[in-house]
Amino acid sequence: MSATPVLTPLKNAFQLSRAENNIELILPELLGAQLHVVIGGQSEQIDLFLVPSPNPERQCVTVAEDPAFLAGIAFPNIPVTGAQLIASIPSEIEVVFLHGDGANYLTREQLAWFRGMPVLAT
């Protein structure tokens, strides 16, 4: 059974961000989003499963709001919030968000920008 793609608040935020050319529109929805991140093992620690990003010289982690969108990936996934994801992934790693009918992508530069926002800066 495959999940039917829906316009979630996070997916909508990506669309608005592109339309208004404002990456900051994604952050509020990303922080509270309930996500599933693909990991490389079954351990208690997050062992991210890295794949080539859309920029072939970089690596990314694959994430989805609906775990059904990760069904074709032969590795486990764990639930995290968007805030946990931003805080836990290394600064050189990028993120691909699968939506079932496409994907969105955050570069390491965009993630660094988010980490510098007052809501996340500590």
Coordinates of C-alpha atoms in Angstrom, one line a residue:
M1 CA 0.0 0.0 0.0
S2 CA 1.4 3.4 -0.9
A3 CA 0.6 6.6 0.7
T4 CA -1.2 9.3 -1.1
P5 CA 0.7 12.6 -1.3
V6 CA -1.0 15.4 0.5
L7 CA -0.2 19.1 0.8
T8 CA 1.2 19.2 4.3
P9 CA 2.1 22.5 6.0
L10 CA 5.8 21.7 5.4
K11 CA 5.3 21.0 1.7
N12 CA 3.2 24.1 1.4
A13 CA 5.9 26.1 3.1
F14 CA 8.4 24.9 0.5
Q15 CA 6.0 26.0 -2.3
L16 CA 5.5 29.5 -0.7
S17 CA 9.2 29.8 -0.2
R18 CA 9.8 29.3 -3.9
A19 CA 7.0 31.6 -4.9
E20 CA 8.1 34.4 -2.6
N21 CA 11.8 33.7 -2.9
N22 CA 12.1 33.6 0.9
I23 CA 13.7 30.5 2.4
E24 CA 12.8 31.7 5.9
L25 CA 9.1 30.7 5.3
I26 CA 10.1 27.1 5.6
L27 CA 11.6 27.3 9.1
P28 CA 8.5 27.6 11.3
E29 CA 6.9 24.5 9.7
L30 CA 10.1 22.6 9.6
L31 CA 10.8 23.0 13.3
G32 CA 7.6 21.4 14.4
A33 CA 7.3 18.9 11.6
Q34 CA 7.1 15.2 12.6
L35 CA 9.6 13.5 10.2
H36 CA 11.2 10.1 9.5
V37 CA 14.9 10.1 8.7
V38 CA 16.6 7.2 7.1
I39 CA 19.4 5.7 9.2
G40 CA 22.1 3.1 8.4
G41 CA 21.7 0.8 11.3
Q42 CA 19.5 -0.3 14.2
S43 CA 21.5 1.3 17.0
E44 CA 20.2 3.8 19.6
Q45 CA 22.4 6.5 18.1
I46 CA 21.5 8.2 14.9
D47 CA 23.6 6.7 12.2
L48 CA 22.5 8.6 9.2
F49 CA 22.3 6.8 5.9
L50 CA 24.0 9.2 3.5
V51 CA 23.4 9.3 -0.3
P52 CA 24.6 11.7 -3.0
S53 CA 22.7 14.9 -2.9
P54 CA 21.4 16.7 -5.9
N55 CA 24.8 18.4 -6.0
P56 CA 26.9 15.3 -6.7
E57 CA 29.9 16.6 -4.7
R58 CA 27.8 16.6 -1.5
Q59 CA 25.9 14.1 0.6
C60 CA 22.4 14.2 2.0
V61 CA 20.1 12.4 4.3
T62 CA 16.6 11.3 3.1
V63 CA 13.6 12.4 5.1
A64 CA 9.8 12.1 4.8
E65 CA 6.8 13.2 6.8
D66 CA 5.0 10.0 5.9
P67 CA 7.1 6.9 6.5
A68 CA 5.2 5.2 3.6
F69 CA 7.2 7.5 1.2
L70 CA 10.4 5.7 2.5
A71 CA 9.0 2.2 1.8
G72 CA 11.3 1.7 -1.2
I73 CA 14.4 2.4 0.8
A74 CA 15.9 -0.8 2.3
F75 CA 17.2 0.9 5.5
P76 CA 15.4 1.7 8.7
N77 CA 14.1 5.1 9.6
I78 CA 13.4 6.8 12.9
P79 CA 11.0 9.5 13.9
V80 CA 12.4 13.0 14.6
T81 CA 11.1 16.5 14.7
G82 CA 12.4 19.0 12.3
A83 CA 14.1 20.8 15.2
Q84 CA 15.9 17.6 16.1
L85 CA 16.9 17.0 12.6
I86 CA 18.5 20.5 12.2
A87 CA 20.3 20.2 15.5
S88 CA 21.6 16.7 14.9
I89 CA 22.9 16.4 11.4
P90 CA 26.4 17.5 10.7
S91 CA 26.9 20.9 9.0
E92 CA 28.1 19.4 5.8
I93 CA 25.1 17.2 5.2
E94 CA 22.1 18.3 3.2
V95 CA 18.5 17.1 3.3
V96 CA 16.1 15.7 0.7
F97 CA 12.4 15.6 1.8
L98 CA 10.3 13.0 0.0
H99 CA 6.7 13.9 -0.5
G100 CA 5.4 10.9 -2.6
D101 CA 4.9 13.1 -5.6
G102 CA 8.3 14.8 -5.6
A103 CA 10.9 16.1 -3.2
N104 CA 12.3 19.3 -1.8
Y105 CA 15.9 19.9 -0.9
L106 CA 17.7 22.0 1.6
T107 CA 21.4 22.7 1.0
R108 CA 24.0 22.9 3.8
E109 CA 24.1 26.7 3.3
Q110 CA 20.3 27.0 3.8
L111 CA 20.5 24.7 6.9
A112 CA 23.4 26.9 8.2
W113 CA 21.2 30.0 7.7
F114 CA 18.4 28.3 9.7
R115 CA 20.9 27.4 12.5
G116 CA 21.8 31.1 12.7
M117 CA 18.2 32.3 13.1
P118 CA 17.4 33.7 16.5
V119 CA 14.8 30.9 17.1
L120 CA 17.6 28.3 16.9
A121 CA 20.8 30.3 17.8
T122 CA 21.9 29.6 21.4

